[in-house]
Short mmCIF file of C-alpha atoms in Angstrom, two decimals:
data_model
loop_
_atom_site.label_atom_id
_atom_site.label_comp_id
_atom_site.label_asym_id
_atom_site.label_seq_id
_atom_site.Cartn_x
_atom_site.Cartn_y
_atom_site.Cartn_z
CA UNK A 1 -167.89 18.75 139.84
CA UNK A 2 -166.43 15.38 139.20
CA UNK A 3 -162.97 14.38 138.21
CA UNK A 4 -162.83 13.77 134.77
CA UNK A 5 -160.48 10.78 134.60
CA UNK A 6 -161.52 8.19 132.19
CA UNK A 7 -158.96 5.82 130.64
CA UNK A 8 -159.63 7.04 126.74
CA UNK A 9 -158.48 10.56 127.83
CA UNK A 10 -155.58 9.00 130.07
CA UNK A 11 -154.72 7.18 126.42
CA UNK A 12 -154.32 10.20 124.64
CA UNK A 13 -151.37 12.68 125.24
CA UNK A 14 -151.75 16.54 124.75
CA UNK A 15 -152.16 17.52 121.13
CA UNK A 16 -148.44 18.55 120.55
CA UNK A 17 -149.30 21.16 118.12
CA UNK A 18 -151.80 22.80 120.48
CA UNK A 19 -148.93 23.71 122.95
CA UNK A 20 -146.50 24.85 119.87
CA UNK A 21 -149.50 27.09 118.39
CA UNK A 22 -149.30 29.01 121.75
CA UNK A 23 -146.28 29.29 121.31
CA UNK A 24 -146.40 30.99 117.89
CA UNK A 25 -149.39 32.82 119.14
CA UNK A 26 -147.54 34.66 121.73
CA UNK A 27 -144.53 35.58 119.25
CA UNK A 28 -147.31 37.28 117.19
CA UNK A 29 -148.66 39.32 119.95
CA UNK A 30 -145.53 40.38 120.91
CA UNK A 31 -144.98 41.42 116.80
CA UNK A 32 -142.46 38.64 115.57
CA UNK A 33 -143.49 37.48 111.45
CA UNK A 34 -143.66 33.99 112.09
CA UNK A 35 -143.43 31.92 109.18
CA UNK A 36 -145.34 28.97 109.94
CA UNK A 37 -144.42 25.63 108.53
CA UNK A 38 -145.80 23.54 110.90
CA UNK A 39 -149.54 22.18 110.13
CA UNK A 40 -150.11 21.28 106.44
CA UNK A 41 -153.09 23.99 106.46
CA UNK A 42 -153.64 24.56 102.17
CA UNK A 43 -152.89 27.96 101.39
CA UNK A 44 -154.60 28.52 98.13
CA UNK A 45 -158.08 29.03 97.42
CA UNK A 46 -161.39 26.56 96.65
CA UNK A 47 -161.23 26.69 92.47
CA UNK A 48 -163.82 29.09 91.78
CA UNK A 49 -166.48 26.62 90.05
CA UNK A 50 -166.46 24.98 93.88
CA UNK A 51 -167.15 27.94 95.40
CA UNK A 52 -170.04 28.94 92.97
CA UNK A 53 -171.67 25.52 92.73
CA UNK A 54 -171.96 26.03 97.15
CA UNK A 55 -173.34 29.43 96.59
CA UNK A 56 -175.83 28.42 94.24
CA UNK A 57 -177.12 25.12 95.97
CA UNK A 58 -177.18 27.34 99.49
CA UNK A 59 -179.57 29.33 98.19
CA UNK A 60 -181.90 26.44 98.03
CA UNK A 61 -183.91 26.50 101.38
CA UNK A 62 -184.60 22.89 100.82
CA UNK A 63 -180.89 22.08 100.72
CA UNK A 64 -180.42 23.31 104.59
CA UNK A 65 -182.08 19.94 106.53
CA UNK A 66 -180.27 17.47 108.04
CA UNK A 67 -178.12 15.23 104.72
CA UNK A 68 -177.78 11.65 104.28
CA UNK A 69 -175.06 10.03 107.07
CA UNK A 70 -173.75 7.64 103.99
CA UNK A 71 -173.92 11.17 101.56
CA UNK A 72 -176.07 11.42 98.92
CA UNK A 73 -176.76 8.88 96.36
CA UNK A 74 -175.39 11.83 93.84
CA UNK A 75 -172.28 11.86 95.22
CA UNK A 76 -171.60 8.90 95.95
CA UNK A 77 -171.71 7.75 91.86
CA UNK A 78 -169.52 10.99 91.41
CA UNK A 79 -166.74 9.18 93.75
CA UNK A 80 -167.61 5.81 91.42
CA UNK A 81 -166.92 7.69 88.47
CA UNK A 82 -164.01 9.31 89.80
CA UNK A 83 -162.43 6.22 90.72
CA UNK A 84 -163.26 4.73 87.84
CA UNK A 85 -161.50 7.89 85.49
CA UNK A 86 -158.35 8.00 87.97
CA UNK A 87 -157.82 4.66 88.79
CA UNK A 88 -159.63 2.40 86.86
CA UNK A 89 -161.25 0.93 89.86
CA UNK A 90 -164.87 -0.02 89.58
CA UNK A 91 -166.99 0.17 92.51
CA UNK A 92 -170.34 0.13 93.70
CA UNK A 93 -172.25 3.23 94.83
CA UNK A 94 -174.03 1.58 97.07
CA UNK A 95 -172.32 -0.94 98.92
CA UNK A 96 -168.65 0.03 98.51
CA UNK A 97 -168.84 3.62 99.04
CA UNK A 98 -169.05 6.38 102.36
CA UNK A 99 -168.68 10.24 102.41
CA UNK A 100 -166.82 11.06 105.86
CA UNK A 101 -166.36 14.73 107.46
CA UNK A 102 -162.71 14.60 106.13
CA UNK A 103 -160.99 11.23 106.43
CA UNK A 104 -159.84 12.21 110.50
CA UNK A 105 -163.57 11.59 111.02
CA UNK A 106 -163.62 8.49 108.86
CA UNK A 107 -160.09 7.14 110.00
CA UNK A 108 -161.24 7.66 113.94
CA UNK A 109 -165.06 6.23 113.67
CA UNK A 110 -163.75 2.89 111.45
CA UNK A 111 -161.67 2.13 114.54
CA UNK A 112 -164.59 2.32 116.47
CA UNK A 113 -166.59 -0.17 114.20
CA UNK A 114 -163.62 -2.37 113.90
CA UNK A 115 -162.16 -2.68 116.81
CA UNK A 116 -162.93 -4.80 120.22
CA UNK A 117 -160.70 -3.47 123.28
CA UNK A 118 -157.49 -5.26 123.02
CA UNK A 119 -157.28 -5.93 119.55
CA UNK A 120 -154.05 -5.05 117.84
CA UNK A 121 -153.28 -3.06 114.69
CA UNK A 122 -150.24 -2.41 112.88
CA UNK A 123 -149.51 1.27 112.31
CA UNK A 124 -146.28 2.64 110.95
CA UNK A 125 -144.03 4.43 113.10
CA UNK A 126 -143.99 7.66 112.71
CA UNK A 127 -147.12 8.40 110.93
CA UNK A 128 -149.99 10.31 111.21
CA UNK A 129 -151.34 11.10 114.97
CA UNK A 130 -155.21 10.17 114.03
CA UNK A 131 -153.56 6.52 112.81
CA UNK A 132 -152.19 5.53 116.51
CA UNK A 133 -155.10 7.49 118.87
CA UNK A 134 -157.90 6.02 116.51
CA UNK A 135 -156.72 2.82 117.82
CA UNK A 136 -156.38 4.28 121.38
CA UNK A 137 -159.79 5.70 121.45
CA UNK A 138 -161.36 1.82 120.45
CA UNK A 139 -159.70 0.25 122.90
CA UNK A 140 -157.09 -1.30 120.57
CA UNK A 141 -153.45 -1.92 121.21
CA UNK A 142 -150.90 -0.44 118.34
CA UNK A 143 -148.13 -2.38 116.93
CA UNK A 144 -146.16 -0.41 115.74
CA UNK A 145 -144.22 -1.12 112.07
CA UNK A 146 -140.57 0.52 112.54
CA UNK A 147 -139.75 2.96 109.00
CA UNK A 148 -136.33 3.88 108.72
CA UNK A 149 -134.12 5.89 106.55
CA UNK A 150 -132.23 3.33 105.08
CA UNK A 151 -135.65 1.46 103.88
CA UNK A 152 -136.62 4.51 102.44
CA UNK A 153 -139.22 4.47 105.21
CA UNK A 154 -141.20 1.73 103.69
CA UNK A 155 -142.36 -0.90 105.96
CA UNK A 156 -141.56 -5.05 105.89
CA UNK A 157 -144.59 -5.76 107.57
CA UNK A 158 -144.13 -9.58 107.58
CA UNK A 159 -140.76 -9.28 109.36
CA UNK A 160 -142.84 -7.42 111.95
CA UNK A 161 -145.48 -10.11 112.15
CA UNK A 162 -143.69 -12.59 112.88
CA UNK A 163 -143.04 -11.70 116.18
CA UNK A 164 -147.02 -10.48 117.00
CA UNK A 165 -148.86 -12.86 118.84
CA UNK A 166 -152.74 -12.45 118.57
CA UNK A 167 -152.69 -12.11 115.35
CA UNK A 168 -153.29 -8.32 114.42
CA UNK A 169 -156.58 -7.21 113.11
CA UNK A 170 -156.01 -4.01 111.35
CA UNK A 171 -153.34 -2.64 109.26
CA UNK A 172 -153.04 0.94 108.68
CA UNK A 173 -151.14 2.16 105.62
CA UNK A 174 -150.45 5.80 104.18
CA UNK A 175 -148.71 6.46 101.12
CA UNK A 176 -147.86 8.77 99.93
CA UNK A 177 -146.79 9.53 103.74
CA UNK A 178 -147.29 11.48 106.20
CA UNK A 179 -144.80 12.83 107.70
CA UNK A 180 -141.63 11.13 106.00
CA UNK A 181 -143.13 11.92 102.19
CA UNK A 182 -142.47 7.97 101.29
CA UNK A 183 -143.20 6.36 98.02
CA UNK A 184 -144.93 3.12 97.01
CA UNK A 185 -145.29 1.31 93.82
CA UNK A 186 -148.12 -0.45 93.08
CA UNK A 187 -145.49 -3.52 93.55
CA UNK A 188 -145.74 -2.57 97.39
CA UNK A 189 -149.67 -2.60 97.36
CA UNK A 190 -149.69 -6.43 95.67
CA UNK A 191 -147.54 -7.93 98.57
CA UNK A 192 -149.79 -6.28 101.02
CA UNK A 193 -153.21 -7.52 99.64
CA UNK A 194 -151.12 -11.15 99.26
CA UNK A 195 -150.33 -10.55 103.10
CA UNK A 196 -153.83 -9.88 104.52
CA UNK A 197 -155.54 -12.51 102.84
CA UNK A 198 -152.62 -14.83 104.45
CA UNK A 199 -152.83 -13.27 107.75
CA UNK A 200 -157.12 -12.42 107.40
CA UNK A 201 -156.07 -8.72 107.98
CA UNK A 202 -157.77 -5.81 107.32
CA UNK A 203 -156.07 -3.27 105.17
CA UNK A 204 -156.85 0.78 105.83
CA UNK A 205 -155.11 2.68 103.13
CA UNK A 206 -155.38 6.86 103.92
CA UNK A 207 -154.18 8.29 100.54
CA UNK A 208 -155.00 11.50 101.80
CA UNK A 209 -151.67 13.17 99.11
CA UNK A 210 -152.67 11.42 96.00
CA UNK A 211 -152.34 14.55 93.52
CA UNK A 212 -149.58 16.13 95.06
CA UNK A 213 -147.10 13.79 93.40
CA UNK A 214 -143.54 15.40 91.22
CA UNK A 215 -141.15 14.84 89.24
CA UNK A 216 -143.51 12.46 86.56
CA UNK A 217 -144.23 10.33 89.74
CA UNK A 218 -147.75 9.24 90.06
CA UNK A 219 -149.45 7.19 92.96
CA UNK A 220 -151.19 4.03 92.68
CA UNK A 221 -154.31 3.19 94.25
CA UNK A 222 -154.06 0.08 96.80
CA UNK A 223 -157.69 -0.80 94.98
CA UNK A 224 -156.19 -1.28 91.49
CA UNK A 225 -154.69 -4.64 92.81
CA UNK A 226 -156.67 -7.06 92.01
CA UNK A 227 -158.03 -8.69 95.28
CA UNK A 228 -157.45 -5.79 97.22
CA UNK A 229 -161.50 -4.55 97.83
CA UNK A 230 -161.50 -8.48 99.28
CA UNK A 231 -159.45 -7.27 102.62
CA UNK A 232 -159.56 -3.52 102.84
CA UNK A 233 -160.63 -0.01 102.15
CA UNK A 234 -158.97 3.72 100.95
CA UNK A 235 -159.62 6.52 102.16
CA UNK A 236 -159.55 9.68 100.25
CA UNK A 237 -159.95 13.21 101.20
CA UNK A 238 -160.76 17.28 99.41
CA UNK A 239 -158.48 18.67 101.39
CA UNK A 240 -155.22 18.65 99.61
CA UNK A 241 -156.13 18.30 95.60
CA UNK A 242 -158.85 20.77 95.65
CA UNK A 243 -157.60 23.24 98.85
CA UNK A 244 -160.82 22.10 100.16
CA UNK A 245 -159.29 21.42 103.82
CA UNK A 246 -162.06 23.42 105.52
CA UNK A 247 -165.18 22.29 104.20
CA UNK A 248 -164.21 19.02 105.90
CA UNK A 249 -165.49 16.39 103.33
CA UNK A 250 -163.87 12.71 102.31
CA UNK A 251 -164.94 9.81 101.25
CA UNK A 252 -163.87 5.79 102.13
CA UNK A 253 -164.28 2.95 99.63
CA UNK A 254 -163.59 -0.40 99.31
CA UNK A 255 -165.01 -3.67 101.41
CA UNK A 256 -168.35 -3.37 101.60
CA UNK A 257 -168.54 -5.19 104.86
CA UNK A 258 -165.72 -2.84 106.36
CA UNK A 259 -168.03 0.50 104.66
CA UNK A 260 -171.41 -1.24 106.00
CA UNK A 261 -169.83 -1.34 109.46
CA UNK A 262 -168.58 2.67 109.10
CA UNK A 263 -171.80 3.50 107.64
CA UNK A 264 -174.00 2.05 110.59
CA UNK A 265 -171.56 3.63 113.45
CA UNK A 266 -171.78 7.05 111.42
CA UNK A 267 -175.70 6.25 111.65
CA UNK A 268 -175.65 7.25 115.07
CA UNK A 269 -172.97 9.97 114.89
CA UNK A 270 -174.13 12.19 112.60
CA UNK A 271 -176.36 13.47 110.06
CA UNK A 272 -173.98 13.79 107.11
CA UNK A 273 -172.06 16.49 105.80
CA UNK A 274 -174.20 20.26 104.80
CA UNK A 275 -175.44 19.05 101.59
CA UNK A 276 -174.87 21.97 99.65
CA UNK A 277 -170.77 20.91 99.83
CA UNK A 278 -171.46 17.01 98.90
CA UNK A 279 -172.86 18.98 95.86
CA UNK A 280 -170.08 21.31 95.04
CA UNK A 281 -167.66 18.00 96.07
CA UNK A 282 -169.98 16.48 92.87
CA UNK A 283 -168.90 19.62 91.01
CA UNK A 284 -164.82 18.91 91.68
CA UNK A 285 -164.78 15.03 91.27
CA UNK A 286 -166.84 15.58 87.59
CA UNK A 287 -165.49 18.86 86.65
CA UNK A 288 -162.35 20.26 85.01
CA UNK A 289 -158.75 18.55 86.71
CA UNK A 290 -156.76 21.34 85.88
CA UNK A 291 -156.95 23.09 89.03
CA UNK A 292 -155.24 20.25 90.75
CA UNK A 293 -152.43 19.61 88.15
CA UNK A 294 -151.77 23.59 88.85
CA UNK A 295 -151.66 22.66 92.98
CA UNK A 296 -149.34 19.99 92.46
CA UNK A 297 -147.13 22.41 90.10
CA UNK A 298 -146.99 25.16 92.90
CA UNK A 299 -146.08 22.77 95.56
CA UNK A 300 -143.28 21.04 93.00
CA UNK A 301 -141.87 24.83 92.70
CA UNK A 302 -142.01 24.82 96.69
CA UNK A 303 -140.45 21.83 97.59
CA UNK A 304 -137.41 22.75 94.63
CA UNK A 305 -137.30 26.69 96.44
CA UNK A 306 -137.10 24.82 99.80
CA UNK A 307 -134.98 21.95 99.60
CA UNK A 308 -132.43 23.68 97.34
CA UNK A 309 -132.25 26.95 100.13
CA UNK A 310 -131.89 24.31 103.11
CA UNK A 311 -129.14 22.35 101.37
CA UNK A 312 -127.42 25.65 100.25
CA UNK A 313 -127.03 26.53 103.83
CA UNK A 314 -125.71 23.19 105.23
CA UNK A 315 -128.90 21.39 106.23
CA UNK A 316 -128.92 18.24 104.38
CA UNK A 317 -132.26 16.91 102.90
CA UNK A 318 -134.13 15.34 100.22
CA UNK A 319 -136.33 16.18 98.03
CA UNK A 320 -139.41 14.66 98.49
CA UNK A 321 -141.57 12.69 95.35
CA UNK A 322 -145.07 13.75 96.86
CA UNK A 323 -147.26 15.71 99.55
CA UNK A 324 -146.88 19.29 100.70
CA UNK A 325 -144.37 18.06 103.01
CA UNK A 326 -140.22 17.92 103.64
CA UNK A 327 -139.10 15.20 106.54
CA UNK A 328 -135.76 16.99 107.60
CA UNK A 329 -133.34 15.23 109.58
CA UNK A 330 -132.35 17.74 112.18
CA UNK A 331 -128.81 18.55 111.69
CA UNK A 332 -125.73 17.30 113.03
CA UNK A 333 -124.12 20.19 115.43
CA UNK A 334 -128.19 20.25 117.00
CA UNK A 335 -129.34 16.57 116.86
CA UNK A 336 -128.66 16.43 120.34
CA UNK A 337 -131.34 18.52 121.44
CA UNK A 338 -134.03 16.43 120.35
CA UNK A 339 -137.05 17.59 117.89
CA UNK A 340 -139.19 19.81 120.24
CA UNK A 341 -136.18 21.59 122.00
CA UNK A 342 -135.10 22.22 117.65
CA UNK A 343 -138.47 22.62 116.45
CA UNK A 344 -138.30 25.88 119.71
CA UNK A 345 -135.28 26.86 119.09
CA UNK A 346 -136.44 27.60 115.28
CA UNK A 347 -140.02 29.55 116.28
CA UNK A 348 -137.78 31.70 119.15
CA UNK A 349 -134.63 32.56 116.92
CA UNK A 350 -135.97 32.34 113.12
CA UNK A 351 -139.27 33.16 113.95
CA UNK A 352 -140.08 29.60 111.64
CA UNK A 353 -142.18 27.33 112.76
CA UNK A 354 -142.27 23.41 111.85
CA UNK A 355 -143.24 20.55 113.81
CA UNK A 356 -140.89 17.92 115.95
CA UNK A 357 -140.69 14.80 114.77
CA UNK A 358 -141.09 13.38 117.66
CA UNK A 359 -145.15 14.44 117.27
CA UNK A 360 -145.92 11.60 114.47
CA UNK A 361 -144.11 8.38 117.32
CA UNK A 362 -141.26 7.81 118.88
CA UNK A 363 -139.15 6.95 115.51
CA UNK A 364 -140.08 10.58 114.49
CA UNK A 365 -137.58 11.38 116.93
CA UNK A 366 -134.40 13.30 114.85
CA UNK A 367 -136.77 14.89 112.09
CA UNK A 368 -138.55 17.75 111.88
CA UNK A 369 -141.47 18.22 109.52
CA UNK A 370 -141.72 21.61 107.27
CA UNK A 371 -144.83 22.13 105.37
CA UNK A 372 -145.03 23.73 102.54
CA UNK A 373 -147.94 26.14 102.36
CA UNK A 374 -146.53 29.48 102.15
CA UNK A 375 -145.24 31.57 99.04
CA UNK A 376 -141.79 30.71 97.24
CA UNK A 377 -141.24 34.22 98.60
CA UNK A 378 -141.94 33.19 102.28
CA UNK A 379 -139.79 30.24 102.38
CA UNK A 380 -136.73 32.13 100.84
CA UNK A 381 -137.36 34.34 103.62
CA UNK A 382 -137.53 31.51 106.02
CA UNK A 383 -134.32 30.13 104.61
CA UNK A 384 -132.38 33.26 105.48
CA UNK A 385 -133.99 33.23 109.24
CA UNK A 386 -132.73 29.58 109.34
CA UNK A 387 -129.54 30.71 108.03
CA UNK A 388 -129.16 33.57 110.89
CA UNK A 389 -130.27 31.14 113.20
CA UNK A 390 -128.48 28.10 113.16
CA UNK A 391 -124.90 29.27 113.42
CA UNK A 392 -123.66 25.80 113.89
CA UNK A 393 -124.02 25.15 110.14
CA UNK A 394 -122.04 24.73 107.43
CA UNK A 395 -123.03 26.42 103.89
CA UNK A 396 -121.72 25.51 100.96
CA UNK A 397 -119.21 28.56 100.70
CA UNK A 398 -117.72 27.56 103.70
CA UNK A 399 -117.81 24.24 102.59
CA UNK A 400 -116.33 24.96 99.15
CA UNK A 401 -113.73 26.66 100.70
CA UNK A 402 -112.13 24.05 103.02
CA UNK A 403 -112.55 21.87 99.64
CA UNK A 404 -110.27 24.56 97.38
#
């Protein structure tokens, strides 16, 4: 047998959640609850009408052959219309719009049609793992954009060009974000467009948490600037709004040179998605939007159960605006230990597990991300593990105290 050696695997670290899920498995075996807040894995079910429009298309025997690569034309206007309802975005069914097998797939075969090996693209640090290894796995060369704290982890991507020299070809953008739960305007999104078409730069805009917004906050679209289908494309996904992680099914529009180059690497990929889920997908994007108003409402009640019970017991954070997500700053008395030693220390002690920061880049490093998909029940439960756990901290009693 041959060594297996190439440079695209020699690019691409070990999947860091792969060697904490072994982790976690072994706790189970041995009969420790863990509470796992680690991968953002929707907990709730498919809304029914989903689930019945897939049973009744399945049962079509002429539904079972190999699908259309692009998705079917029927689909395909339901994302139109969809866009056009949400967002007031009009685009073309044709030309300006791709069903992917979730937008991982999409994200990571774009790259592939986009890039040549060596080209550069800007990619915020941290941020989603498929944003820096799509680039990796093309050949490309990441640049990364620094977020901080104090920025509210929002980028100022022309300080950061600048300083790049060949000019970058790609940016990737993700807002609401993953992992630090950042918030745009669609202020933000109108500099951006005005900065590609300075810089000929392609946007990639993954907006992968649109519906799980709180607190009256609503996300805008980078395609309701006008201009902005000139230099780039969104991505969009089932997973979160309709707990439809599993079925695997997103969609890209925009540019339709940047869709006609996903759509003719996807050619050779695959064969499309099952059809009888681009039809129940039809089903979601035209049928009753209650289901995801409820999702966001459960995960508002999650974030206020969690964020309340952490800063009760003397770990700072904030409450995030939108996605299933809290970006914790490890605290003070165990910064020192870094995320992954933390993020251990947490599965081993409290039986809770999150992810290190450290997992999304190197400016990850002093977070930890907790996810919300368990019960308000679970996560008060959590809490009190945390709160056995970490003796270093300071609750509020305590705190109170000194103060009286």
């Amino acid at each position: 047998m041959p060594t297996i050696n190439t440079q695209r695997l020699k690019r691409l670290p070990p999947y860091l959640l792969g060697q904490l899920n072994e982790t976690k498995l072994r706790l189970r075996q041995e009969g420790a609850d863990v509470i796992d807040l680690g991968m953002g894995n929707p907990d709730q079910p498919t809304p029914q009408h989903i689930i019945d429009k897939l049973c009744e298309v399945a049962q079509d025997r002429k539904a079972h052959g190999y699908s259309a690569s692009k998705g079917i034309p029927a689909l395909l206007k339901a994302i139109c219309r969809f866009y056009k309802n949400r967002f007031d975005v009009d685009l073309d069914s044709r030309t300006e719009c791709i069903a992917t097998i979730g937008s991982k797939e999409g994200l990571a075969h774009l790259m592939l049609a986009l890039l040549d090996p060596g080209d550069l693209a800007l990619v915020p640090n941290p941020t989603y793992p498929i944003h820096i290894y799509s680039v990796a796995m093309a050949g490309g060369n990441v640049v990364s954009i620094p977020l901080r704290e104090e920025e509210e982890f929002v980028p100022d991507v022309e300080y950061i060009t600048r300083e790049v020299w060949p000019r970058p070809k790609i940016i990737t953008l993700n807002f609401p974000h993953n992992p630090t739960t950042a918030t745009v305007s669609l202020d933000f999104f109108e500099e951006i467009v005005r900065f590609a078409k300075d810089n000929q730069i392609m946007v990639i805009h993954d907006m992968a948490y649109a519906d799980l917004t709180f607190d009256d906050y609503q996300a805008p679209s980078f395609l309701q600037v006008p201009g902005a289908k000139d230099v780039g494309v969104e991505f969009y996904t089932m997973s979160k709004s309709y707990n439809m992680a599993g079925w695997r099914l997103g969609f890209c529009v925009g540019n339709p040179d940047i869709i006609g180059a996903l759509a003719k690497i996807k050619g050779y990929h695959d064969y499309g998605i099952f059809t009888p889920i681009q039809v129940a997908a039809i089903s979601a994007l035209d049928g009753p939007q209650d289901c995801v108003k409820r999702q966001a409402q459960i995960y508002q009640s999650r974030r206020d159960v969690l964020c309340e019970g952490l800063n009760r017991i003397g770990w700072p954070v904030k409450s995030p605006k939108a996605s299933m997500f809290t970006w914790a700053p490890i605290p003070e008395p165990y910064r020192e230990m870094g995320s992954i030693e933390f993020s251990r220390l947490l599965m081993k002690e409290a039986h809770v597990a999150l992810l290190p920061g450290i997992g999304f880049g190197d400016l990850g490093e002093g977070y930890v991300r907790i996810a919300m998909v368990e019960n308000e029940h679970r996560l008060r439960q959590a809490i009190r593990n945390i709160r056995r756990s970490l003796t270093k901290l300071e609750p509020d009693e305590q705190r109170q105290s000194k103060l009286g």
